[in-house]
The first five atom37 places (N, CA, C, CB, O) and aatype in JSON, in Angstrom:
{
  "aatype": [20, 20, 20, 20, 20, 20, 20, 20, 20, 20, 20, 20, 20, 20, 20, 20, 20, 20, 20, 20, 20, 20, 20, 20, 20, 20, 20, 20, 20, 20, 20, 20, 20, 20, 20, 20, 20, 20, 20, 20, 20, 20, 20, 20, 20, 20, 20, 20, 20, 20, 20],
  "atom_mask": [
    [1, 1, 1, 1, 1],
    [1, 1, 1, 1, 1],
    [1, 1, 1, 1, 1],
    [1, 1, 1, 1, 1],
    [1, 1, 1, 1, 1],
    [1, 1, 1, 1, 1],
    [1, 1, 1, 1, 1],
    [1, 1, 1, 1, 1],
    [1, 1, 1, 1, 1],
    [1, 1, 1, 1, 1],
    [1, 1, 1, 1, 1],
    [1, 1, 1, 1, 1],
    [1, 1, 1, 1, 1],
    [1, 1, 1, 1, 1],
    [1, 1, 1, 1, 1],
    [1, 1, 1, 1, 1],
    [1, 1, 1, 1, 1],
    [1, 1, 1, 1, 1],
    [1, 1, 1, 1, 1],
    [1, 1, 1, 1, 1],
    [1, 1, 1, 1, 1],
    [1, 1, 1, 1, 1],
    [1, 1, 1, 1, 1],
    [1, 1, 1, 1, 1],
    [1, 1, 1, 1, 1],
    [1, 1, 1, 1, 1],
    [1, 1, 1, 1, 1],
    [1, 1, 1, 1, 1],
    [1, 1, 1, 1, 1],
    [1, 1, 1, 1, 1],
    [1, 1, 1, 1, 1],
    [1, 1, 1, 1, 1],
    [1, 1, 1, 1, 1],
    [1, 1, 1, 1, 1],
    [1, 1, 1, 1, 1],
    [1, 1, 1, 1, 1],
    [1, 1, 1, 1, 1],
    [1, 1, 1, 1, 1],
    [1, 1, 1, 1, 1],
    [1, 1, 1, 1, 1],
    [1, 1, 1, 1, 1],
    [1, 1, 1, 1, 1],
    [1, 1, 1, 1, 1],
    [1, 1, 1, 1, 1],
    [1, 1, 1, 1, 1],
    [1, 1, 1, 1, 1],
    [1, 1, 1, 1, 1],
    [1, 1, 1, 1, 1],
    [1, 1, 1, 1, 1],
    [1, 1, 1, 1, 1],
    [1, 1, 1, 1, 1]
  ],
  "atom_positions": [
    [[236.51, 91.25, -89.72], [237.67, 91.84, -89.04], [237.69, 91.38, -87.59], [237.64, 93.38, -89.13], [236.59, 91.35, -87.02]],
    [[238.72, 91.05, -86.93], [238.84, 90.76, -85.5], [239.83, 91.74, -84.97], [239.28, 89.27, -85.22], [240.75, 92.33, -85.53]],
    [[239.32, 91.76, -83.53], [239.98, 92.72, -82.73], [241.39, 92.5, -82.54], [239.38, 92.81, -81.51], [241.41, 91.3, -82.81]],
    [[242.44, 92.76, -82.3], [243.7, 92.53, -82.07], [243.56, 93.24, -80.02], [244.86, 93.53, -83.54], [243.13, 94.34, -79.71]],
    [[243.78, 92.77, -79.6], [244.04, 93.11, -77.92], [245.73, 94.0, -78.14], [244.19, 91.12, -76.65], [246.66, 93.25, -77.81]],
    [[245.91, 94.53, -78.32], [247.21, 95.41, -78.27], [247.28, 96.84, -77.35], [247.48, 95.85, -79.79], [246.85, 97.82, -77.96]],
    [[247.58, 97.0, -76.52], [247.42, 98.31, -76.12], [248.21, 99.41, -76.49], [247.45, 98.31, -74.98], [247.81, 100.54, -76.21]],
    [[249.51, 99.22, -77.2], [250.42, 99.99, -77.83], [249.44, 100.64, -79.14], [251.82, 99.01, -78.26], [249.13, 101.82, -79.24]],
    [[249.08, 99.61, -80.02], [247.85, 100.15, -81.14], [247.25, 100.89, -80.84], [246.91, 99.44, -81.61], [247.5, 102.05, -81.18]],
    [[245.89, 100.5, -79.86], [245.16, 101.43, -79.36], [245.58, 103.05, -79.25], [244.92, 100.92, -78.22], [245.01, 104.03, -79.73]],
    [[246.84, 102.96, -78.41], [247.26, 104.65, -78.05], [247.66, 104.98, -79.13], [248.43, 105.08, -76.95], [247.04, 105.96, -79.54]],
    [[248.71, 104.46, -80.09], [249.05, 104.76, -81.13], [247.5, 105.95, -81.69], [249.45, 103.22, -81.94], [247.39, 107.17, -81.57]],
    [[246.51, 104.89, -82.31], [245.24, 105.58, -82.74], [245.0, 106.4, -82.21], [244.24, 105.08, -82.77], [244.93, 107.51, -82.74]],
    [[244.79, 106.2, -81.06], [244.17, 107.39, -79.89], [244.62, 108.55, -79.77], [244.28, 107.1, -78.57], [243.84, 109.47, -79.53]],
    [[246.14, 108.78, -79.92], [247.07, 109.91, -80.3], [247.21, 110.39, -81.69], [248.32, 109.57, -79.93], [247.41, 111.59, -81.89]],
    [[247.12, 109.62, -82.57], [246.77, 110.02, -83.88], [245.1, 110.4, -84.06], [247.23, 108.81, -84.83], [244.88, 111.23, -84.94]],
    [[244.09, 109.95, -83.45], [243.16, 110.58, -83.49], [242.95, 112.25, -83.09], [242.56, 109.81, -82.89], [242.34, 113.24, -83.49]],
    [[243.63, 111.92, -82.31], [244.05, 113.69, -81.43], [244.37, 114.69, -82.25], [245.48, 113.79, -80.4], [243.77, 115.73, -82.51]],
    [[245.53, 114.2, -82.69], [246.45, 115.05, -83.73], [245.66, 115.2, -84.78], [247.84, 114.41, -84.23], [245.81, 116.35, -85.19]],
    [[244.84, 114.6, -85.46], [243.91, 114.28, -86.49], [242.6, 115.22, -85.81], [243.66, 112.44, -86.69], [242.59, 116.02, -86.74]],
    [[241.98, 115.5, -85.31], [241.2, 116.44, -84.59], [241.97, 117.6, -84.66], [240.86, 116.05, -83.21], [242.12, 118.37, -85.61]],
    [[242.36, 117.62, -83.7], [243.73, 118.74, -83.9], [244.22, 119.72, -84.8], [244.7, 118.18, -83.99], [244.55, 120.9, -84.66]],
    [[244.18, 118.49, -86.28], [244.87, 119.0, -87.25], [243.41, 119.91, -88.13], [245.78, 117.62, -88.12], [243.5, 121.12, -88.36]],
    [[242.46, 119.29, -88.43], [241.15, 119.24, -89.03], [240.58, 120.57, -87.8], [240.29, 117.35, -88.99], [239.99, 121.45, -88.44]],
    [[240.6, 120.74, -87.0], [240.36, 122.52, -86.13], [241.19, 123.39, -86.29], [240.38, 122.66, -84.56], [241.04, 124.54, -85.86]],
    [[242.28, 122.96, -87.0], [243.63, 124.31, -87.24], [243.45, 124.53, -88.88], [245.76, 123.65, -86.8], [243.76, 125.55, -89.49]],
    [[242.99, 123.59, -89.3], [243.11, 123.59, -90.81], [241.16, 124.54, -91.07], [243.38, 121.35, -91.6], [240.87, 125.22, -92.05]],
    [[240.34, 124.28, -90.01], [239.1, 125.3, -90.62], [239.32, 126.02, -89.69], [237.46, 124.9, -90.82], [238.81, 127.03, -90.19]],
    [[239.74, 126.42, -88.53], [240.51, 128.07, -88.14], [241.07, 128.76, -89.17], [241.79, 128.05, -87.12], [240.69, 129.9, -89.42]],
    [[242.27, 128.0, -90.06], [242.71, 129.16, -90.9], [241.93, 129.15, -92.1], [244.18, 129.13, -91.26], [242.23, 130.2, -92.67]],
    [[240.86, 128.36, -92.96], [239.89, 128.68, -93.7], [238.88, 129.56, -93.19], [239.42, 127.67, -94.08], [238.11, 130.12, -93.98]],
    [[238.81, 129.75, -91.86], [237.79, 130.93, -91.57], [238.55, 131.96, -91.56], [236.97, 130.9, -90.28], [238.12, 132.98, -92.11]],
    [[239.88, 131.98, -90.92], [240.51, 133.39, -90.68], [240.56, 134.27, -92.95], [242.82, 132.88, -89.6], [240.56, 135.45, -93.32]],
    [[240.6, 132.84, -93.84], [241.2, 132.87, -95.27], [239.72, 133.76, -95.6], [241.61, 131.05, -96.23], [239.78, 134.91, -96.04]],
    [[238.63, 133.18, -95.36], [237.5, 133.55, -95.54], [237.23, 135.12, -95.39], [236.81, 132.79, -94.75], [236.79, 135.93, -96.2]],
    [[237.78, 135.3, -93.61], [237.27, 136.84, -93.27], [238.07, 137.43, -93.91], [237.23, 137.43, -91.83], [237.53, 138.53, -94.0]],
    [[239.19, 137.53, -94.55], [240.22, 138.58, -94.78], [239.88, 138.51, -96.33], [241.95, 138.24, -94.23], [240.09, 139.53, -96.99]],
    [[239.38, 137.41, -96.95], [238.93, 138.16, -98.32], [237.85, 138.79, -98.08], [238.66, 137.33, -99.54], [237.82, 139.83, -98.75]],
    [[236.63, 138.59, -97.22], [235.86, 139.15, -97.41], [235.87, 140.38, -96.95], [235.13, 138.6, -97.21], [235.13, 141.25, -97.42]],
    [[236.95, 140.66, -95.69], [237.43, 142.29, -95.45], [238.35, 143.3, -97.12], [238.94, 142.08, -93.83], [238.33, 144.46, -97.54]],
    [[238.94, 142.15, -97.48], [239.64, 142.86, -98.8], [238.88, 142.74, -99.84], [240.96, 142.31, -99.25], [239.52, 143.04, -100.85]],
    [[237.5, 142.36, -100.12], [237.26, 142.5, -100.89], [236.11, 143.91, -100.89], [237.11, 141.3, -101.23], [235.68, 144.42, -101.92]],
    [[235.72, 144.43, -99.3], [234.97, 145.11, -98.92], [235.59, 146.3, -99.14], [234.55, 144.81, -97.81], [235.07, 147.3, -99.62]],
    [[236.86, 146.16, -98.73], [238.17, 147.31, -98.82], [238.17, 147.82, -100.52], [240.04, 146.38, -98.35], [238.33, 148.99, -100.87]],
    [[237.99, 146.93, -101.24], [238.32, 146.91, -102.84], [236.98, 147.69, -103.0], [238.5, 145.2, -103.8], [237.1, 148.88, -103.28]],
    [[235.8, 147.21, -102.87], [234.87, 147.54, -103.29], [234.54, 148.98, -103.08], [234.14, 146.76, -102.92], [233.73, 149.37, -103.92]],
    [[234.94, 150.01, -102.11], [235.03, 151.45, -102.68], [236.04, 152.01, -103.21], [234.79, 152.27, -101.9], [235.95, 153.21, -103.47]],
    [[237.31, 151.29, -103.53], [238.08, 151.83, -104.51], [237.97, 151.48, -106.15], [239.3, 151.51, -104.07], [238.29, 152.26, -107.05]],
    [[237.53, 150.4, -106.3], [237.36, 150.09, -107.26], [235.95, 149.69, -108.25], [238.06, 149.44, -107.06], [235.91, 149.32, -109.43]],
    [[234.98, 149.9, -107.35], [233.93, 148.8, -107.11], [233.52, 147.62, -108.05], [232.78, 149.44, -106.92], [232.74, 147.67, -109.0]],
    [[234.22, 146.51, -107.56], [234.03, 145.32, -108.2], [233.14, 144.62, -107.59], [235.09, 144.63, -108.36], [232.82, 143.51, -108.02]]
  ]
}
């Protein structure tokens, strides 16, 4: 592979890297927030029902 000298590319990536970071910290924020709230509803369940 050879380098291409482009500086438009570069930022291109560089901003899509961002967004891509970005996206991948919002996406396991809401798997943790998905996480605590079953494990609050399932805590909730467990003296009404106890499963």
């Amino acid at each position: 592979m050879h380098k291409i000298k482009n500086p438009n590319g570069t930022r291109i990536i560089s901003r899509y890297s961002s967004f891509h970071s970005q996206a991948m910290f919002f996406v396991f924020e809401i798997l943790n927030n998905v996480s605590f709230l079953v494990g609050f509803v399932r805590r909730l369940t467990n003296h009404d029902y106890g499963l």
